[in-house]
Amino acid sequence: MDNLSGALEKLKLVSTDSATDNVESCLDCMLKALANNNTEASLKIQEMGILPLLPALLRPQSSCTPKVANIIAELAKNEFMRSPCVEAGLIPPLAQLLNSSNQEVLLQTGRALGNICYDSQSSKEQFASTNIAEELVRLFQKQSEHEKKEMVFEVLAPLAENDVIKLQLVEAGLVECLLEVVAQTVDGEREEDVAQLKTASDLMVLLLLGDESMQKLFEGGKGSVFQRVLSWIPSHNHQLQLAGALAIANFARNDGNCIHMVDTGIVQKLLELLDRHVEEGNVTVQHAALSALRNLAIPVVNKSKMLSAGVADVVLKFLQSEMPPVQFKLLGTLRMLIDTQAEAANQLGTNGKLVEKLVEWCEAKDHAGVMGESNRLLSALIRHSKSKEVVRTVIQGGGVKHLVTMATSEHMIMQNEALVALGLIAALDLVAAENDFVGASLVSVLHKLLSDERSAPEIKYNSMILICAVMGSEPLHKEVQSLAFIDVVSKLRAHENKTVSHQASLTEQRLTAQS
C-alpha cells in the first residue's frame, strides 16, 4: 500500500507527461495493489483523486490504454466505485475505444463497461446519453470468434436492462444480429454454440421487456421478428422453445396484441408445446408456456375462444406437477380463463379432482403464492358459476374453511373475493355449509371484520350481507345473538360510505326482527 501511495503521487505528476514509461510503471503498481487487496486499493485510488486523471490516459493510440481499462474494470468490481467512475467521466472515452482494432483494448474495455454498469442505475442512465448502443452493435457485427462475441454480450446484457437503451439497441439493429446467431447455432453440438444460443435468445427476451421496444418489434403482429420468434415454439430445441414462449408472454402485455395473437392461432402452438412437455416435462418451458397463456387470457374476448380451443383441458394435465412455479402459473391461467365465463366455471368447479387439489394446495404453507392462487381460484369458481353444484363440490371437498381463512387475508382484494364466495355458499346451500361455517368460526371472523376500523367499505358491506344470509341457520343465528352484532352494526349506520350505511340499516332491522 505504501508503494501504491508513492505510485499514485507520481501518477498525478506524470499523467500530463508524454513519457509513457513513467506512466506504465505507476499503472503496473496500481494493478499489483488491486490484485493484492482490491477494496483497500480502490478506496486509496478514489481518496487520492486519481479517477479524473484516467479519461486522458484512455487514448486510442497509447500503449497504456489496455492497462488503464483493466484498472477501471478492477475498480468497478466494487459497488461503491461504480458511481465515482461514472462521475469521473469514464464512460464516453471507454465507449469510443470500442472502435479499436486492438483485441486487448477491446477485451479490457468490455470488462470495464460491463462492470461499471453492473447493477448500477445511474451508470445506465449515463450510457443512454452516449451512442454506446450503436458502437456495441457495430462491434458485435464485426466479431467472428466466440470469446469476442461473449465479451460484447457481457456488456450488452446489463445495459439492456435500461428501457431507453433497449430501444436504442433495437433501432441499432441488435435484433437482426441475435436472430442470425440463433440461426447459426440452433443445430450446433459444440458447447460454445449452446452457450451462444442461450445468450442470444435470453437477450432477445430481455429486449421485449421494454414496452416501446416490444411494440416496435411486434409491428401490429406483422413484424418479421415476431414471426421468427413464433417459429421457435415448435422447435426441437428446449432453449428456443423457452425463449419463444417467454417472448410471446412479453408480447402479450396489452389487450391489442393479445387479441391479435389469439386470432392468428398462437394458442394452438402453445398447447402443442405444453403437450410435448407433460410427460418428460421441462419445468422452465412449462412455466413459460403457461405464463404466455395466462397473459393471452386477460382480454374478455379471448376467454371463450381459448376455452373452445381446449386450453383448460391441457392446463389441467399439469395438476400432477410437484413444482410450485408451475402450480402457480397453472392456477393463474385457470383463474383468468373462467373470469366472467359461467359455463367454464361450472365445468371446472364440479371437477372433483381439481377441487381436491385446490384444497390441498390451500395448505401449502411453504409456498405463499400457490396458497394464495388456490384460494382465489376456489373463490372464483363459485363467484363466476353461481352454481349450487359447484358450491356442493367445494363443501364436499373441504374448501369452506379455507375461504373463511381467506376472508382474514391482509390483501383486501382477496378478503372481498372470499366474502362474496361465502355469501353465495350461504345463499345457495346454507344447510350443507352450516357445520363448516360453525367449525371455521365464520361468525366471529365477521364480527372482527365489522369491528375493525381499518376494514374497507366493501369488506364491511359484504360482511353484513353474509350476516343476513346466515341468519336462516339456527346454530349460526345463536352465535350472531351471543356476539352483540347490533351494537357494531348500528354504529355503521353513520358510516361515510352511503352503501355501507344503507346496508347497516337493513342489517339492523333484520337483526332486531329476529332477535
Coordinates of N, CA, C and O in Angstrom, one line a residue, residues 137-275:
V137 N -23.4 -2.6 -31.1 CA -24.0 -3.4 -32.2 C -23.0 -3.5 -33.4 O -22.7 -4.6 -33.9
R138 N -22.3 -2.4 -33.7 CA -21.3 -2.4 -34.8 C -20.2 -3.4 -34.4 O -19.7 -4.2 -35.2
L139 N -19.7 -3.3 -33.2 CA -18.7 -4.2 -32.7 C -19.1 -5.6 -32.8 O -18.3 -6.5 -33.2
F140 N -20.3 -5.9 -32.4 CA -20.8 -7.3 -32.4 C -20.8 -7.8 -33.8 O -20.4 -9.0 -34.1
Q141 N -21.2 -7.0 -34.8 CA -21.3 -7.4 -36.2 C -19.9 -7.8 -36.7 O -19.8 -8.7 -37.6
K142 N -18.9 -7.2 -36.2 CA -17.5 -7.4 -36.7 C -16.9 -8.7 -36.1 O -15.9 -9.2 -36.7
Q143 N -17.5 -9.2 -35.0 CA -16.8 -10.3 -34.4 C -17.1 -11.7 -35.0 O -18.3 -11.9 -35.3
S144 N -16.1 -12.5 -35.1 CA -16.4 -13.8 -35.6 C -16.1 -14.9 -34.6 O -16.7 -15.9 -34.5
E145 N -15.2 -14.5 -33.6 CA -14.8 -15.5 -32.6 C -15.8 -15.5 -31.4 O -16.3 -14.5 -31.0
H146 N -16.0 -16.7 -30.9 CA -16.9 -16.9 -29.8 C -16.6 -16.1 -28.6 O -17.5 -15.4 -28.1
E147 N -15.3 -16.0 -28.2 CA -14.9 -15.3 -27.0 C -15.3 -13.8 -27.1 O -15.7 -13.2 -26.2
K148 N -15.0 -13.3 -28.3 CA -15.2 -11.8 -28.5 C -16.7 -11.5 -28.5 O -17.1 -10.5 -27.9
K149 N -17.5 -12.4 -29.1 CA -18.9 -12.2 -29.1 C -19.4 -12.2 -27.6 O -20.3 -11.4 -27.2
E150 N -18.9 -13.2 -26.9 CA -19.3 -13.3 -25.5 C -19.0 -12.0 -24.7 O -19.8 -11.6 -23.9
M151 N -17.8 -11.5 -25.0 CA -17.4 -10.2 -24.3 C -18.5 -9.1 -24.6 O -18.9 -8.4 -23.7
V152 N -18.9 -9.0 -25.9 CA -19.8 -7.9 -26.2 C -21.2 -8.3 -25.5 O -21.8 -7.4 -25.0
F153 N -21.5 -9.5 -25.5 CA -22.8 -9.9 -24.8 C -22.8 -9.5 -23.4 O -23.8 -9.1 -22.8
E154 N -21.6 -9.7 -22.7 CA -21.5 -9.4 -21.3 C -21.7 -7.9 -21.0 O -22.2 -7.5 -19.9
V155 N -21.4 -7.1 -22.0 CA -21.6 -5.6 -21.8 C -23.1 -5.3 -22.1 O -23.7 -4.5 -21.5
L156 N -23.6 -6.0 -23.2 CA -25.0 -5.7 -23.6 C -26.0 -6.1 -22.6 O -27.0 -5.4 -22.4
A157 N -25.8 -7.3 -21.9 CA -26.9 -7.8 -21.1 C -27.3 -6.8 -19.9 O -28.4 -6.4 -19.8
P158 N -26.3 -6.3 -19.1 CA -26.7 -5.3 -18.1 C -27.2 -4.0 -18.7 O -28.1 -3.4 -18.1
L159 N -26.7 -3.6 -19.8 CA -27.2 -2.3 -20.4 C -28.6 -2.5 -20.9 O -29.4 -1.5 -20.7
A160 N -28.9 -3.7 -21.4 CA -30.3 -3.9 -22.0 C -31.4 -3.9 -20.9 O -32.5 -4.0 -21.2
E161 N -31.0 -3.8 -19.6 CA -32.0 -3.7 -18.6 C -32.6 -2.3 -18.5 O -33.7 -2.1 -18.0
N162 N -32.0 -1.3 -19.2 CA -32.5 0.0 -19.2 C -33.4 0.2 -20.4 O -33.0 -0.1 -21.5
D163 N -34.6 0.7 -20.2 CA -35.6 0.8 -21.3 C -35.2 1.7 -22.4 O -35.5 1.4 -23.6
V164 N -34.5 2.8 -22.1 CA -34.1 3.7 -23.1 C -33.1 3.0 -24.0 O -33.1 3.1 -25.2
I165 N -32.2 2.3 -23.4 CA -31.1 1.6 -24.1 C -31.7 0.4 -24.9 O -31.3 0.1 -26.0
K166 N -32.7 -0.3 -24.3 CA -33.4 -1.3 -25.1 C -33.8 -0.8 -26.5 O -33.5 -1.4 -27.5
L167 N -34.5 0.3 -26.4 CA -35.0 0.9 -27.7 C -33.8 1.2 -28.6 O -33.9 1.0 -29.8
Q168 N -32.8 1.8 -28.1 CA -31.6 2.2 -28.9 C -31.0 1.0 -29.5 O -30.6 1.0 -30.7
L169 N -30.9 -0.1 -28.8 CA -30.3 -1.3 -29.3 C -31.2 -1.9 -30.4 O -30.7 -2.4 -31.4
V170 N -32.5 -1.9 -30.2 CA -33.4 -2.4 -31.3 C -33.2 -1.5 -32.5 O -33.1 -2.1 -33.6
E171 N -33.2 -0.2 -32.3 CA -33.0 0.7 -33.5 C -31.7 0.5 -34.2 O -31.5 0.7 -35.4
A172 N -30.6 0.1 -33.4 CA -29.3 0.0 -34.0 C -29.2 -1.4 -34.7 O -28.1 -1.7 -35.2
G173 N -30.2 -2.2 -34.6 CA -30.2 -3.5 -35.4 C -29.7 -4.7 -34.6 O -29.2 -5.7 -35.2
L174 N -29.7 -4.6 -33.3 CA -29.2 -5.8 -32.5 C -30.1 -7.0 -32.7 O -29.5 -8.1 -32.8
V175 N -31.4 -6.8 -32.9 CA -32.3 -8.0 -33.0 C -31.9 -8.9 -34.2 O -31.8 -10.1 -34.1
E176 N -31.6 -8.2 -35.3 CA -31.2 -8.9 -36.5 C -29.9 -9.8 -36.3 O -29.8 -10.9 -36.7
C177 N -29.0 -9.2 -35.5 CA -27.7 -9.9 -35.1 C -28.1 -11.1 -34.3 O -27.5 -12.2 -34.5
L178 N -29.0 -10.9 -33.3 CA -29.3 -12.0 -32.4 C -30.0 -13.2 -33.2 O -29.7 -14.3 -33.0
L179 N -30.9 -12.8 -34.1 CA -31.6 -13.8 -34.9 C -30.6 -14.6 -35.7 O -30.8 -15.8 -35.9
E180 N -29.6 -13.9 -36.2 CA -28.6 -14.6 -37.0 C -27.8 -15.6 -36.2 O -27.5 -16.7 -36.6
V181 N -27.4 -15.1 -34.9 CA -26.7 -16.0 -34.0 C -27.5 -17.3 -33.8 O -27.1 -18.4 -33.8
V182 N -28.8 -17.1 -33.5 CA -29.7 -18.2 -33.3 C -29.7 -19.2 -34.5 O -29.6 -20.4 -34.3
A183 N -29.9 -18.6 -35.7 CA -29.9 -19.4 -36.9 C -28.6 -20.2 -37.0 O -28.6 -21.4 -37.4
Q184 N -27.5 -19.6 -36.7 CA -26.2 -20.3 -36.9 C -25.9 -21.4 -35.8 O -25.2 -22.3 -36.1
T185 N -26.5 -21.2 -34.6 CA -26.1 -22.1 -33.5 C -27.2 -23.1 -33.2 O -26.9 -24.0 -32.4
V186 N -28.4 -23.0 -33.7 CA -29.5 -23.8 -33.3 C -29.2 -25.3 -33.4 O -29.7 -26.1 -32.6
D187 N -28.5 -25.7 -34.5 CA -28.2 -27.1 -34.6 C -26.8 -27.5 -34.2 O -26.4 -28.6 -34.4
G188 N -26.1 -26.5 -33.6 CA -24.7 -26.8 -33.2 C -24.6 -27.7 -32.0 O -25.5 -27.7 -31.1
E189 N -23.6 -28.6 -32.1 CA -23.4 -29.5 -31.0 C -22.4 -29.0 -30.0 O -22.3 -29.4 -28.9
R190 N -21.5 -28.1 -30.5 CA -20.4 -27.6 -29.6 C -20.9 -26.8 -28.4 O -22.0 -26.2 -28.5
E191 N -20.1 -26.9 -27.3 CA -20.5 -26.2 -26.1 C -20.7 -24.7 -26.4 O -21.6 -24.1 -25.8
E192 N -19.8 -24.1 -27.2 CA -19.9 -22.7 -27.4 C -21.2 -22.3 -28.2 O -21.8 -21.3 -28.0
D193 N -21.6 -23.2 -29.1 CA -22.9 -23.0 -29.8 C -24.1 -22.9 -28.8 O -24.9 -22.0 -28.9
V194 N -24.1 -23.9 -27.9 CA -25.2 -24.0 -26.9 C -25.2 -22.7 -26.1 O -26.2 -22.1 -25.9
A195 N -23.9 -22.3 -25.7 CA -23.8 -21.1 -24.8 C -24.3 -19.8 -25.6 O -25.0 -19.0 -25.1
Q196 N -23.9 -19.7 -26.9 CA -24.3 -18.5 -27.7 C -25.8 -18.5 -27.9 O -26.4 -17.4 -27.9
L197 N -26.3 -19.7 -28.2 CA -27.8 -19.7 -28.5 C -28.5 -19.3 -27.2 O -29.5 -18.5 -27.3
K198 N -28.1 -19.7 -26.1 CA -28.8 -19.3 -24.8 C -28.6 -17.8 -24.6 O -29.6 -17.1 -24.4
T199 N -27.4 -17.3 -24.8 CA -27.2 -15.9 -24.5 C -28.0 -15.0 -25.5 O -28.6 -14.0 -25.1
A200 N -28.0 -15.4 -26.8 CA -28.7 -14.6 -27.8 C -30.2 -14.6 -27.6 O -30.9 -13.6 -27.6
S201 N -30.7 -15.8 -27.3 CA -32.2 -15.9 -27.1 C -32.7 -15.2 -25.8 O -33.7 -14.6 -25.8
D202 N -31.8 -15.3 -24.8 CA -32.2 -14.6 -23.5 C -32.2 -13.1 -23.7 O -33.0 -12.4 -23.1
L203 N -31.2 -12.6 -24.4 CA -31.1 -11.2 -24.7 C -32.3 -10.7 -25.5 O -32.8 -9.6 -25.2
M204 N -32.7 -11.5 -26.4 CA -33.9 -11.2 -27.2 C -35.1 -11.0 -26.3 O -35.9 -10.1 -26.5
V205 N -35.3 -11.9 -25.4 CA -36.4 -11.9 -24.5 C -36.3 -10.6 -23.6 O -37.3 -9.9 -23.4
L206 N -35.1 -10.3 -23.2 CA -34.8 -9.1 -22.4 C -35.2 -7.8 -23.1 O -35.8 -6.9 -22.5
L207 N -34.9 -7.8 -24.4 CA -35.3 -6.6 -25.2 C -36.8 -6.4 -25.2 O -37.3 -5.3 -25.4
L208 N -37.5 -7.5 -25.1 CA -39.0 -7.4 -25.2 C -39.6 -7.0 -23.9 O -40.9 -6.8 -23.8
L209 N -38.8 -6.9 -22.9 CA -39.4 -6.4 -21.6 C -39.7 -4.9 -21.6 O -40.4 -4.4 -20.7
G210 N -39.1 -4.2 -22.5 CA -39.4 -2.7 -22.6 C -40.7 -2.5 -23.4 O -40.9 -3.2 -24.5
D211 N -41.6 -1.7 -23.0 CA -42.9 -1.5 -23.7 C -42.6 -1.0 -25.1 O -43.2 -1.5 -26.1
E212 N -41.8 0.0 -25.2 CA -41.6 0.6 -26.6 C -40.9 -0.3 -27.5 O -41.2 -0.5 -28.7
S213 N -39.8 -1.0 -27.0 CA -39.0 -1.9 -27.8 C -39.9 -3.1 -28.2 O -39.9 -3.5 -29.4
M214 N -40.7 -3.6 -27.3 CA -41.6 -4.7 -27.6 C -42.6 -4.3 -28.7 O -42.8 -5.0 -29.7
Q215 N -43.2 -3.1 -28.5 CA -44.3 -2.7 -29.5 C -43.6 -2.5 -30.9 O -44.2 -2.8 -31.9
K216 N -42.4 -2.0 -30.9 CA -41.7 -1.7 -32.2 C -41.5 -3.1 -32.9 O -41.6 -3.1 -34.1
L217 N -41.1 -4.1 -32.2 CA -40.8 -5.4 -32.8 C -42.1 -6.2 -33.1 O -42.1 -7.0 -34.0
F218 N -43.2 -5.9 -32.5 CA -44.5 -6.5 -32.7 C -45.0 -6.1 -34.1 O -45.5 -6.9 -34.9
E219 N -44.9 -4.8 -34.4 CA -45.3 -4.2 -35.6 C -46.7 -4.7 -36.0 O -47.0 -5.2 -37.1
G220 N -47.7 -4.6 -35.1 CA -49.0 -5.0 -35.4 C -49.2 -6.5 -35.7 O -50.1 -6.9 -36.3
G221 N -48.2 -7.2 -35.2 CA -48.3 -8.7 -35.4 C -47.7 -9.1 -36.8 O -47.8 -10.2 -37.2
K222 N -47.3 -8.1 -37.6 CA -46.8 -8.4 -38.9 C -45.2 -8.4 -38.9 O -44.6 -8.7 -39.9
G223 N -44.6 -8.0 -37.8 CA -43.2 -7.8 -37.8 C -42.4 -9.1 -38.1 O -42.9 -10.2 -37.6
S224 N -41.4 -9.0 -38.8 CA -40.6 -10.2 -39.2 C -40.0 -10.8 -37.9 O -39.9 -12.1 -37.8
V225 N -39.6 -10.0 -37.0 CA -39.0 -10.5 -35.7 C -40.1 -11.3 -35.0 O -39.8 -12.5 -34.5
F226 N -41.3 -10.8 -34.9 CA -42.4 -11.5 -34.2 C -42.6 -12.9 -34.9 O -42.7 -13.9 -34.2
Q227 N -42.6 -12.9 -36.2 CA -42.8 -14.1 -37.0 C -41.7 -15.1 -36.7 O -42.0 -16.3 -36.5
R228 N -40.5 -14.6 -36.6 CA -39.3 -15.5 -36.4 C -39.4 -16.2 -35.0 O -39.2 -17.3 -34.8
V229 N -39.8 -15.3 -34.1 CA -39.9 -15.8 -32.7 C -41.0 -16.9 -32.6 O -40.8 -17.9 -31.9
L230 N -42.0 -16.7 -33.3 CA -43.1 -17.7 -33.3 C -42.6 -19.0 -33.8 O -43.0 -20.1 -33.3
S231 N -41.7 -19.0 -34.8 CA -41.2 -20.3 -35.3 C -40.3 -21.0 -34.3 O -39.9 -22.2 -34.5
W232 N -39.9 -20.3 -33.2 CA -39.1 -21.0 -32.2 C -39.9 -22.0 -31.4 O -39.4 -23.0 -30.9
I233 N -41.2 -21.7 -31.3 CA -42.1 -22.5 -30.3 C -42.1 -24.0 -30.8 O -42.0 -24.9 -29.9
P234 N -42.3 -24.3 -32.1 CA -42.3 -25.7 -32.5 C -40.9 -26.3 -32.6 O -40.8 -27.5 -32.9
S235 N -39.9 -25.6 -32.3 CA -38.5 -26.0 -32.5 C -38.3 -27.3 -31.6 O -39.0 -27.5 -30.7
H236 N -37.2 -28.1 -32.0 CA -36.9 -29.2 -31.2 C -35.9 -28.9 -30.1 O -35.6 -29.7 -29.2
N237 N -35.5 -27.6 -30.0 CA -34.5 -27.2 -29.1 C -35.2 -26.5 -27.8 O -35.9 -25.5 -28.0
H238 N -34.9 -27.1 -26.7 CA -35.6 -26.6 -25.4 C -35.4 -25.1 -25.2 O -36.3 -24.4 -24.8
Q239 N -34.1 -24.7 -25.4 CA -33.8 -23.3 -25.1 C -34.6 -22.4 -26.0 O -35.1 -21.3 -25.6
L240 N -34.8 -22.8 -27.3 CA -35.6 -21.9 -28.2 C -37.0 -22.0 -27.9 O -37.7 -21.0 -28.0
Q241 N -37.5 -23.1 -27.5 CA -39.0 -23.2 -27.1 C -39.2 -22.3 -25.9 O -40.2 -21.6 -25.9
L242 N -38.3 -22.3 -25.0 CA -38.4 -21.5 -23.8 C -38.4 -20.0 -24.1 O -39.3 -19.2 -23.7
A243 N -37.4 -19.6 -25.0 CA -37.3 -18.2 -25.4 C -38.6 -17.8 -26.2 O -39.1 -16.7 -26.0
G244 N -39.1 -18.7 -27.0 CA -40.2 -18.4 -27.8 C -41.5 -18.1 -26.9 O -42.2 -17.2 -27.1
A245 N -41.6 -19.0 -26.0 CA -42.8 -18.9 -25.1 C -42.7 -17.6 -24.2 O -43.7 -16.9 -24.0
L246 N -41.5 -17.3 -23.7 CA -41.3 -16.1 -22.9 C -41.5 -14.9 -23.8 O -42.1 -13.9 -23.3
A247 N -41.1 -14.9 -25.0 CA -41.3 -13.8 -25.9 C -42.8 -13.6 -26.1 O -43.2 -12.4 -26.1
I248 N -43.5 -14.6 -26.3 CA -45.0 -14.5 -26.5 C -45.6 -13.9 -25.3 O -46.4 -12.9 -25.3
A249 N -45.2 -14.3 -24.1 CA -45.7 -13.8 -22.8 C -45.4 -12.3 -22.8 O -46.2 -11.5 -22.3
N250 N -44.2 -11.9 -23.3 CA -43.9 -10.4 -23.3 C -44.6 -9.6 -24.3 O -45.0 -8.5 -24.1
F251 N -44.8 -10.2 -25.5 CA -45.7 -9.5 -26.5 C -47.1 -9.4 -26.0 O -47.8 -8.4 -26.3
A252 N -47.5 -10.3 -25.1 CA -48.9 -10.3 -24.6 C -49.1 -9.4 -23.4 O -49.7 -9.8 -22.4
R253 N -48.6 -8.2 -23.5 CA -48.7 -7.3 -22.4 C -49.7 -6.2 -22.6 O -49.8 -5.3 -21.7
N254 N -50.4 -6.2 -23.7 CA -51.5 -5.3 -23.8 C -52.6 -6.0 -24.6 O -52.4 -6.9 -25.4
D255 N -53.9 -5.5 -24.4 CA -55.0 -6.2 -25.0 C -55.0 -6.4 -26.5 O -55.3 -7.4 -27.1
G256 N -54.5 -5.3 -27.2 CA -54.5 -5.3 -28.6 C -53.6 -6.5 -29.2 O -54.0 -7.2 -30.0
N257 N -52.4 -6.6 -28.6 CA -51.5 -7.6 -29.0 C -52.1 -9.0 -28.7 O -52.0 -9.9 -29.5
C258 N -52.7 -9.1 -27.5 CA -53.3 -10.4 -27.1 C -54.4 -10.9 -28.0 O -54.4 -12.0 -28.5
I259 N -55.2 -9.9 -28.4 CA -56.4 -10.3 -29.2 C -55.9 -10.7 -30.6 O -56.3 -11.7 -31.2
H260 N -54.9 -9.9 -31.1 CA -54.4 -10.3 -32.5 C -53.7 -11.7 -32.4 O -53.9 -12.5 -33.3
M261 N -53.0 -12.0 -31.4 CA -52.3 -13.2 -31.3 C -53.2 -14.4 -31.2 O -53.0 -15.5 -31.8
V262 N -54.3 -14.3 -30.4 CA -55.2 -15.4 -30.3 C -55.9 -15.6 -31.6 O -56.2 -16.7 -32.1
D263 N -56.2 -14.5 -32.3 CA -56.9 -14.6 -33.6 C -56.0 -15.2 -34.7 O -56.5 -15.7 -35.7
T264 N -54.7 -15.2 -34.5 CA -53.8 -15.7 -35.5 C -53.3 -17.1 -35.1 O -52.3 -17.6 -35.6
G265 N -53.9 -17.7 -34.1 CA -53.6 -19.2 -33.9 C -52.4 -19.5 -33.0 O -51.9 -20.6 -33.1
I266 N -52.0 -18.6 -32.2 CA -50.8 -18.8 -31.3 C -51.2 -19.9 -30.2 O -50.3 -20.6 -29.8
V267 N -52.4 -19.8 -29.8 CA -52.8 -20.7 -28.7 C -52.5 -22.2 -29.0 O -52.0 -22.9 -28.2
Q268 N -52.8 -22.6 -30.3 CA -52.6 -23.9 -30.7 C -51.1 -24.3 -30.6 O -50.8 -25.4 -30.1
K269 N -50.3 -23.4 -31.0 CA -48.8 -23.7 -30.9 C -48.4 -23.9 -29.5 O -47.6 -24.8 -29.2
L270 N -48.9 -23.0 -28.6 CA -48.5 -23.2 -27.2 C -49.1 -24.5 -26.6 O -48.4 -25.1 -25.7
L271 N -50.3 -24.8 -27.0 CA -50.9 -26.1 -26.4 C -50.1 -27.3 -26.9 O -49.8 -28.2 -26.2
E272 N -49.7 -27.3 -28.2 CA -48.9 -28.4 -28.7 C -47.5 -28.5 -27.9 O -47.1 -29.5 -27.6
L273 N -47.0 -27.3 -27.7 CA -45.7 -27.2 -26.9 C -45.9 -27.8 -25.5 O -45.1 -28.7 -25.0
L274 N -47.0 -27.4 -24.8 CA -47.3 -27.9 -23.5 C -47.5 -29.5 -23.5 O -47.0 -30.2 -22.7
D275 N -48.2 -29.9 -24.6 CA -48.4 -31.4 -24.7 C -47.1 -32.2 -24.8 O -47.0 -33.3 -24.3

